[in-house]
JSON list of C-alpha atoms in Angstrom, two decimals:
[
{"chain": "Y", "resi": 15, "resn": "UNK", "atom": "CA", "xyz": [95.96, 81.28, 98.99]},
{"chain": "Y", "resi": 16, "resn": "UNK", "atom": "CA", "xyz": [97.09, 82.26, 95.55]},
{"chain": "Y", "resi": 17, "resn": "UNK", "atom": "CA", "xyz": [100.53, 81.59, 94.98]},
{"chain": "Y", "resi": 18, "resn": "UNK", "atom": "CA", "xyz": [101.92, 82.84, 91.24]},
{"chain": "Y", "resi": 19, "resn": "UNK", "atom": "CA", "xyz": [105.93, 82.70, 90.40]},
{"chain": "Y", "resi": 20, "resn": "UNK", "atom": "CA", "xyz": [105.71, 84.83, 86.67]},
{"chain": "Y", "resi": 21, "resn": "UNK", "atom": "CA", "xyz": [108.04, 86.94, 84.59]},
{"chain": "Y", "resi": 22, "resn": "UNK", "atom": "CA", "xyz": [105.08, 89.80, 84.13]},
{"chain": "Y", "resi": 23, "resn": "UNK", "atom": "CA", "xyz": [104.58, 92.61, 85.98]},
{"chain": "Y", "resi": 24, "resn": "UNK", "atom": "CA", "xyz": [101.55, 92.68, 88.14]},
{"chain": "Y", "resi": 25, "resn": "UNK", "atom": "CA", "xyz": [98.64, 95.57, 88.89]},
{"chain": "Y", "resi": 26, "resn": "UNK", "atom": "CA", "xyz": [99.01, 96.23, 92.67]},
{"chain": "Y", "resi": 27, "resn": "UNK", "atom": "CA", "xyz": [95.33, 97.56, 92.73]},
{"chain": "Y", "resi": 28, "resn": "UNK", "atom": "CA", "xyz": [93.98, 95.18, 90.89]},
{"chain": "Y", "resi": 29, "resn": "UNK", "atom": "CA", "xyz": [96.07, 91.60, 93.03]},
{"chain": "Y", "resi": 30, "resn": "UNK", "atom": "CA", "xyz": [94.60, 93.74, 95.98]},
{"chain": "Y", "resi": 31, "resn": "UNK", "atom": "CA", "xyz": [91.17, 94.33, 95.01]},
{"chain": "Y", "resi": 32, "resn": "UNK", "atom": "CA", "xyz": [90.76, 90.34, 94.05]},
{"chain": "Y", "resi": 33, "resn": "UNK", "atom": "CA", "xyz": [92.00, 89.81, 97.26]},
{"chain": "Y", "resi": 34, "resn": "UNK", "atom": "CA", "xyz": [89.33, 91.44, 99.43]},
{"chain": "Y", "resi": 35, "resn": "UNK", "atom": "CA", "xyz": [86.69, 90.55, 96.36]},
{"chain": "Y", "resi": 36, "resn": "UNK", "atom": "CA", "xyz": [83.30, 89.31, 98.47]},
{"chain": "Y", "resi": 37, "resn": "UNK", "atom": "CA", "xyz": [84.25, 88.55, 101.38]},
{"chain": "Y", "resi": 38, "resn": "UNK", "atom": "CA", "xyz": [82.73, 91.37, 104.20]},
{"chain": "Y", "resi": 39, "resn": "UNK", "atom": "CA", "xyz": [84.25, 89.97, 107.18]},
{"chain": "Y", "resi": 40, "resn": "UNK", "atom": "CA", "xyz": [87.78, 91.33, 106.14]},
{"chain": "Y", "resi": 41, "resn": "UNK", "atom": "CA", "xyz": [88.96, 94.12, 108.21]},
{"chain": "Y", "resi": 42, "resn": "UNK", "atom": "CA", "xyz": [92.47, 94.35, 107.53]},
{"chain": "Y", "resi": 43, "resn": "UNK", "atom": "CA", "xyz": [94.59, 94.50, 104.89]},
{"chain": "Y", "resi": 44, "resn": "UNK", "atom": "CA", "xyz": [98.69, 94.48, 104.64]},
{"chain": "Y", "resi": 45, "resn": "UNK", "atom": "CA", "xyz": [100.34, 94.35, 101.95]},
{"chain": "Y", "resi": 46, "resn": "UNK", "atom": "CA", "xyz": [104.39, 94.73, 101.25]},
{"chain": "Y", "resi": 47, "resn": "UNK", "atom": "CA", "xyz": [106.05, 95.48, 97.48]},
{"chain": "Y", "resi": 48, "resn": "UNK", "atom": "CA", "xyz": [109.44, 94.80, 96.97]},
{"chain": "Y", "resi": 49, "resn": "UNK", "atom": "CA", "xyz": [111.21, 96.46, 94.02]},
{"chain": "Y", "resi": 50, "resn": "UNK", "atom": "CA", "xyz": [114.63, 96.55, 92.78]},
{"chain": "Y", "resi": 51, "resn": "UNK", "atom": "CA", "xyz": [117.17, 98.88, 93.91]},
{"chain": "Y", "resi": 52, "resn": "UNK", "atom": "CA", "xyz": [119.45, 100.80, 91.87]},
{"chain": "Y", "resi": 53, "resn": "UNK", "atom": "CA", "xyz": [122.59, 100.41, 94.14]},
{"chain": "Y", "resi": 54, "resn": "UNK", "atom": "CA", "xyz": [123.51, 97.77, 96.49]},
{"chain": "Y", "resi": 55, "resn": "UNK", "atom": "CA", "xyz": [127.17, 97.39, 98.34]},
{"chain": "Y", "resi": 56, "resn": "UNK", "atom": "CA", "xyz": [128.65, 100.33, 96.80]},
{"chain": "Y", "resi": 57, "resn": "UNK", "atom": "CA", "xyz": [127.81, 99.61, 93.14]},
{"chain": "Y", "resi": 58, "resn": "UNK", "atom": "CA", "xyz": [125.42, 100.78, 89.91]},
{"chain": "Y", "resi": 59, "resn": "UNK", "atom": "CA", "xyz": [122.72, 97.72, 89.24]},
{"chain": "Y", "resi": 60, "resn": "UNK", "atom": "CA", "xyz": [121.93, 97.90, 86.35]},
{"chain": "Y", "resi": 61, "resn": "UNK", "atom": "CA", "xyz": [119.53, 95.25, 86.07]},
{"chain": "Y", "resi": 62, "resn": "UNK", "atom": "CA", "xyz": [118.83, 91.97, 88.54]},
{"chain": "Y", "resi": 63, "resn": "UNK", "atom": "CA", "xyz": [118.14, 88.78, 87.38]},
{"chain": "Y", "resi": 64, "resn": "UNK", "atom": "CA", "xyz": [116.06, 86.21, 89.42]},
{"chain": "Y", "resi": 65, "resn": "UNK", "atom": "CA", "xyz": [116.30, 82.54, 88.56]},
{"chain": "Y", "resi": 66, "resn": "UNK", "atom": "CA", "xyz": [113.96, 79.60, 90.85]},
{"chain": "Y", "resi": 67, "resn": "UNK", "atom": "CA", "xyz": [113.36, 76.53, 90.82]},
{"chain": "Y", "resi": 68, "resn": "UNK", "atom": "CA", "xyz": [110.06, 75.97, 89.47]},
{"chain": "Y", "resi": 69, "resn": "UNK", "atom": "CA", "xyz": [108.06, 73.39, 91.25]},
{"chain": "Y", "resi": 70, "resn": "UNK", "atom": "CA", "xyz": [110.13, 73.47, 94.43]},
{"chain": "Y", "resi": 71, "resn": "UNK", "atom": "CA", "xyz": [109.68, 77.38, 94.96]},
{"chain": "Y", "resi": 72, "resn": "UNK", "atom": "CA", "xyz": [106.13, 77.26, 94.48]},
{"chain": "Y", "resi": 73, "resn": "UNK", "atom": "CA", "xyz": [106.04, 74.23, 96.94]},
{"chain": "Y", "resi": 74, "resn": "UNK", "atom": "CA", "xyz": [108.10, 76.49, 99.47]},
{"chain": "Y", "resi": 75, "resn": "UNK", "atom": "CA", "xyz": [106.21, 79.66, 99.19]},
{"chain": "Y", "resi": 76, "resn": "UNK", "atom": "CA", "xyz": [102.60, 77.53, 100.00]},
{"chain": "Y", "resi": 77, "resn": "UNK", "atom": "CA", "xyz": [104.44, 75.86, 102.61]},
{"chain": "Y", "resi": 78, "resn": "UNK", "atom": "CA", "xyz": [105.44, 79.68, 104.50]},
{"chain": "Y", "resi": 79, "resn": "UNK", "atom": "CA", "xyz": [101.83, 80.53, 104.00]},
{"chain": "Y", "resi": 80, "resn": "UNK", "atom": "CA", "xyz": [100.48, 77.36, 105.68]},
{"chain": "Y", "resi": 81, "resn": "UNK", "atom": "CA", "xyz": [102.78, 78.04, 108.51]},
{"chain": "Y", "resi": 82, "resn": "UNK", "atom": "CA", "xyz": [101.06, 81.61, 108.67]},
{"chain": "Y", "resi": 83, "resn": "UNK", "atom": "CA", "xyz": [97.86, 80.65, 108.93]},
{"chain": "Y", "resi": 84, "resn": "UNK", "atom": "CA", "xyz": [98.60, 78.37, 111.20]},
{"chain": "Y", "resi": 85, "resn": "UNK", "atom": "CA", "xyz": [99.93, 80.98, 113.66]},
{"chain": "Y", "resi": 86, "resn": "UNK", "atom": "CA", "xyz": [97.44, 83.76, 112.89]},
{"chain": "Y", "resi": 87, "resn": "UNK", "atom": "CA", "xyz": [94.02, 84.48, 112.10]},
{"chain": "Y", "resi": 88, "resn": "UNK", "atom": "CA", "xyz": [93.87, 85.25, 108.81]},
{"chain": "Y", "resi": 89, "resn": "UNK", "atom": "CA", "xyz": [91.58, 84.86, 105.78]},
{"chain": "Y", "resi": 90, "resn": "UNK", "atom": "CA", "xyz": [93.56, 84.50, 102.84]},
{"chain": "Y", "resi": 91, "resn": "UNK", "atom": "CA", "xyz": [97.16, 85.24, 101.46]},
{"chain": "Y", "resi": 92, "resn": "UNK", "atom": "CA", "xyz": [98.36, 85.99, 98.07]},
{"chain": "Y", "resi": 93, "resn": "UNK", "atom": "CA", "xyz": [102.25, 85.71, 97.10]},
{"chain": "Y", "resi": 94, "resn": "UNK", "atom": "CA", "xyz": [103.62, 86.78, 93.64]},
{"chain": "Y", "resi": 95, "resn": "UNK", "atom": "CA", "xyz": [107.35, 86.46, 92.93]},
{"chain": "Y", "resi": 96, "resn": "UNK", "atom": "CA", "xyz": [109.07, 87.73, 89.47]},
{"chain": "Y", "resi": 97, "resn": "UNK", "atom": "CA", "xyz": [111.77, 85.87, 88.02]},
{"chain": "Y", "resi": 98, "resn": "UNK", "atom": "CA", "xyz": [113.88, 86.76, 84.97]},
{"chain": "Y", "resi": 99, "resn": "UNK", "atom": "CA", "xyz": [115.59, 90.06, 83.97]},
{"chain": "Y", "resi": 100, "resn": "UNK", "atom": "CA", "xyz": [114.59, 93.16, 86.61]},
{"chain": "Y", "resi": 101, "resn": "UNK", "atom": "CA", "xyz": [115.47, 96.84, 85.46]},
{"chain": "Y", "resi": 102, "resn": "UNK", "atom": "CA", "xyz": [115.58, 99.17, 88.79]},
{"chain": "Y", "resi": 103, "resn": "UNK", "atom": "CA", "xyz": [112.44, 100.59, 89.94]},
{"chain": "Y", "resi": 104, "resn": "UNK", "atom": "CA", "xyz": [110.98, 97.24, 88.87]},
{"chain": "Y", "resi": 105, "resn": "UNK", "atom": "CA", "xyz": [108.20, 95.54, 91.50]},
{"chain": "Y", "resi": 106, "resn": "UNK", "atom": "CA", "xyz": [110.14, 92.06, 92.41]},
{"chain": "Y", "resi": 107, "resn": "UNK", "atom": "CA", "xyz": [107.55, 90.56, 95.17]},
{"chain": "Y", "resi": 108, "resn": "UNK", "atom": "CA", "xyz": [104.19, 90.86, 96.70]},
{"chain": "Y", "resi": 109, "resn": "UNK", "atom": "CA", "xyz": [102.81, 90.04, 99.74]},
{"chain": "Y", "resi": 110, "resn": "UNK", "atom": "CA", "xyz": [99.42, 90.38, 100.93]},
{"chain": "Y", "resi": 111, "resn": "UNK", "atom": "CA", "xyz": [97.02, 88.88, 103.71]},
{"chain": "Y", "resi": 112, "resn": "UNK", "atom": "CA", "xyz": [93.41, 89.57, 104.75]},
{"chain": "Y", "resi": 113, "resn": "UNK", "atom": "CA", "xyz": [92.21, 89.18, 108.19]},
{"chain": "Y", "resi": 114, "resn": "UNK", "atom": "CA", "xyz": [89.76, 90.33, 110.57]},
{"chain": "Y", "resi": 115, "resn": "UNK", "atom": "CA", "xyz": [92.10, 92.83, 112.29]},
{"chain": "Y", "resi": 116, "resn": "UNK", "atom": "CA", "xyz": [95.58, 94.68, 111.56]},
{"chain": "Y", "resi": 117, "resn": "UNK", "atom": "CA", "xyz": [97.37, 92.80, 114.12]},
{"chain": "Y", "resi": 118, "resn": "UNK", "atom": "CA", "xyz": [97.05, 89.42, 112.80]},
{"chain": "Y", "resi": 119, "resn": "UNK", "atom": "CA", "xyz": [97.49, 90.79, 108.74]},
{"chain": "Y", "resi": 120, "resn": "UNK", "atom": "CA", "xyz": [100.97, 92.97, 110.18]},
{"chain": "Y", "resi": 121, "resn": "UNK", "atom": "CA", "xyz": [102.63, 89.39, 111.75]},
{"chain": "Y", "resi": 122, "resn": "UNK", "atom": "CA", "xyz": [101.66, 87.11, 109.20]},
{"chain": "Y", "resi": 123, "resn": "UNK", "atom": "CA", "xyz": [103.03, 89.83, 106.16]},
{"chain": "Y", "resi": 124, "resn": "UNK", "atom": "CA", "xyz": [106.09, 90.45, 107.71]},
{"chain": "Y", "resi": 125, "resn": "UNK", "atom": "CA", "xyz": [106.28, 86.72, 108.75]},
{"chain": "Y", "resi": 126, "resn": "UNK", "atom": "CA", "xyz": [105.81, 85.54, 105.12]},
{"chain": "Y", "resi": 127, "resn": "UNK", "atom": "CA", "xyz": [108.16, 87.92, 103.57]},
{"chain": "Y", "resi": 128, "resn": "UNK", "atom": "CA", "xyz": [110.68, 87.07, 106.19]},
{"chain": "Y", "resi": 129, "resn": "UNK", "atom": "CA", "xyz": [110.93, 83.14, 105.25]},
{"chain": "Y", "resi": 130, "resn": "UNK", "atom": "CA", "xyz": [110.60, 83.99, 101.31]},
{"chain": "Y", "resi": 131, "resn": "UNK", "atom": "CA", "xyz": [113.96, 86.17, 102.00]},
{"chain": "Y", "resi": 132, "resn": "UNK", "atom": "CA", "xyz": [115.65, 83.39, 103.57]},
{"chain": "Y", "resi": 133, "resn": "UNK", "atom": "CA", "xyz": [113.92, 80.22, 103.00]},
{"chain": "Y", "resi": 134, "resn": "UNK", "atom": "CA", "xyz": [112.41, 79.89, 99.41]},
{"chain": "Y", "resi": 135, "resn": "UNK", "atom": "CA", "xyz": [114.52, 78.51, 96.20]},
{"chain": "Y", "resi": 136, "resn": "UNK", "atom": "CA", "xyz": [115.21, 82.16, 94.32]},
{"chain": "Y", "resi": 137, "resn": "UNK", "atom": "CA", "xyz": [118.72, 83.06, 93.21]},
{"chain": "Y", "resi": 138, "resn": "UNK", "atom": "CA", "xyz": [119.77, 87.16, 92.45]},
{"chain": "Y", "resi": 139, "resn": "UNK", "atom": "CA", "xyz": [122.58, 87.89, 90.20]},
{"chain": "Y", "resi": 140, "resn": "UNK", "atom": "CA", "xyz": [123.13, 91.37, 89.84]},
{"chain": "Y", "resi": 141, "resn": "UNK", "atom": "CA", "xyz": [124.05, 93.08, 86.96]},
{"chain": "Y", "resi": 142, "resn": "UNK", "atom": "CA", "xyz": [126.69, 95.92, 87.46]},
{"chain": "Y", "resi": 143, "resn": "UNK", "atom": "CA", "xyz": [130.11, 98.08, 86.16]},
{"chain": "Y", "resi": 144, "resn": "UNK", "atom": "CA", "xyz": [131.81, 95.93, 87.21]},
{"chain": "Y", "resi": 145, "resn": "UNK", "atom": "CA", "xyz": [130.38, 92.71, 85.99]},
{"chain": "Y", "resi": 146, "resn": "UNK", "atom": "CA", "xyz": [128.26, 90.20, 87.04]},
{"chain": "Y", "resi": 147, "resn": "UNK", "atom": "CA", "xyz": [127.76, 89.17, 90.61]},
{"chain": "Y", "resi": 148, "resn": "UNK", "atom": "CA", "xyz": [125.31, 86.32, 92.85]},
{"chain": "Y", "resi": 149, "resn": "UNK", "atom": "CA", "xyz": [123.44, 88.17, 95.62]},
{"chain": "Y", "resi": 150, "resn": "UNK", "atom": "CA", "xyz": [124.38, 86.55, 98.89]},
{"chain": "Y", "resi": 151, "resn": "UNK", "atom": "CA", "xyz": [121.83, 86.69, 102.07]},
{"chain": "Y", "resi": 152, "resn": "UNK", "atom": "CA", "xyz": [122.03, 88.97, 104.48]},
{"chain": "Y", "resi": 153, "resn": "UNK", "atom": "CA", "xyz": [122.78, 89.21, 107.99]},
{"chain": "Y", "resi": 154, "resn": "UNK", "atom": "CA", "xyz": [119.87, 91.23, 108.41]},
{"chain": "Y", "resi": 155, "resn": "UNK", "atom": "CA", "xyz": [118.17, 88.54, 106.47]},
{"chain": "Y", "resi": 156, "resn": "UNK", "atom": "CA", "xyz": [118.77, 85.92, 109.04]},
{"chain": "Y", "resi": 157, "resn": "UNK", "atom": "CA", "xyz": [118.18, 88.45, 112.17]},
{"chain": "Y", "resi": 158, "resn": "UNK", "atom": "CA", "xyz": [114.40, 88.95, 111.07]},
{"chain": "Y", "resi": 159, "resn": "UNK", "atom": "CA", "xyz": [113.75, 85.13, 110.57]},
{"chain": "Y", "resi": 160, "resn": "UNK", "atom": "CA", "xyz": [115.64, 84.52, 114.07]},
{"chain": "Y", "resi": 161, "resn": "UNK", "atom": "CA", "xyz": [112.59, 86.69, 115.60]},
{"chain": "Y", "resi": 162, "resn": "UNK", "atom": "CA", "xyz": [110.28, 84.06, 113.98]},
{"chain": "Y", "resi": 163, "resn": "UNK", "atom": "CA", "xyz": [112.38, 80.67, 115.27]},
{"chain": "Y", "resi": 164, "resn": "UNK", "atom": "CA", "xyz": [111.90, 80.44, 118.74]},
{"chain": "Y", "resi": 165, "resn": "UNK", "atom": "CA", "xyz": [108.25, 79.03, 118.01]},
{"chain": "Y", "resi": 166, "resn": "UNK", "atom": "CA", "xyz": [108.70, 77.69, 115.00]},
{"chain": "Y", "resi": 167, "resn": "UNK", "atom": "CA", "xyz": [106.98, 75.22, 112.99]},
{"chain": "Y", "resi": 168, "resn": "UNK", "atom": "CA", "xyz": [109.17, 72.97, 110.64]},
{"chain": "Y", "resi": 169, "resn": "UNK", "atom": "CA", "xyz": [109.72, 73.88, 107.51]},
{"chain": "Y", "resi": 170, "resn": "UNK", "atom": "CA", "xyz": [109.61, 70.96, 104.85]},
{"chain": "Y", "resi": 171, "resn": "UNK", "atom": "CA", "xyz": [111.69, 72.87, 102.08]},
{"chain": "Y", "resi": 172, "resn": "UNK", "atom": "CA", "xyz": [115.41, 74.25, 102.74]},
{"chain": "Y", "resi": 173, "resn": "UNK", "atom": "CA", "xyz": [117.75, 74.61, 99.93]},
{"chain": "Y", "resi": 174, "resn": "UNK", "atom": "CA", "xyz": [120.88, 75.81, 99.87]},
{"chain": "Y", "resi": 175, "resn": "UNK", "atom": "CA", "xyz": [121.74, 78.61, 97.77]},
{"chain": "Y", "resi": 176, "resn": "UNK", "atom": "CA", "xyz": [124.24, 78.93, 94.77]}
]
């Protein structure tokens, strides 16, 4: 369960293809990329800058995957996070888990990227026209997690945000 929080960029191919590296018995792979967005509410960003807390958001991000792999079927599930200064177009986040079948690797991606939205330590300020500006959650945010809480398993880690 490799878990990385890094200022680099990352190979997609090549965090994918270490993934699946000798194990036969995988027969699914999902994956999701998030990358930055050149508008958001209305305005130009410019750049996006991610700040963590290092230690805690690595603790948080293992503690989602547990909670996965508890729920599902899976083999293995890799999590890299970017922090520091984001131009648009720039890869933020990957998710990826291996499983037998596409069913189980679907739930548990979506699942993990869900909670890191919502419940691990990162902070966005965007960078725009009109000046600087903190990236508040989403209602949207909270509506995919909500799909996740009706069976959920505690969570050790919840911060607030600034």
């Amino acid at each position: 369960m490799p878990i990385r929080v890094q200022t680099e960029d990352f190979d997609l191919a090549a965090e994918l293809a270490q993934l699946r590296l000798g194990n036969p018995k995988i027969g699914a792979m999902v994956s999701f990329v998030g990358t930055v967005r050149d508008l958001n509410d209305g305005s130009a960003v410019a750049q996006m800058e991610l700040e963590h807390y290092p230690g805690m958001t690595e603790k948080a991000l293992s503690a989602i995957v547990a909670q996965a792999q508890q729920r599902w079927d899976i083999f293995d599930a890799l999590v890299i996070h970017r922090v520091g200064l984001l131009l648009p177009q720039a890869q933020i986040v990957l998710v990826a888990v291996t499983s037998a079948h596409r069913g189980a690797a679907f739930a548990a991606c979506e699942f993990i990227i869900d909670y890191l939205k919502t419940e691990a330590p990162f902070w966005k300020k965007e960078h725009t026209e009109q000046g600087t500006r903190w990236v508040d959650a989403r209602t949207t945010d909270d509506e995919a997690l909500a799909k996740w809480e009706q069976d959920a398993l505690p969570l050790p880690i919840r911060e607030s945000k600034k």
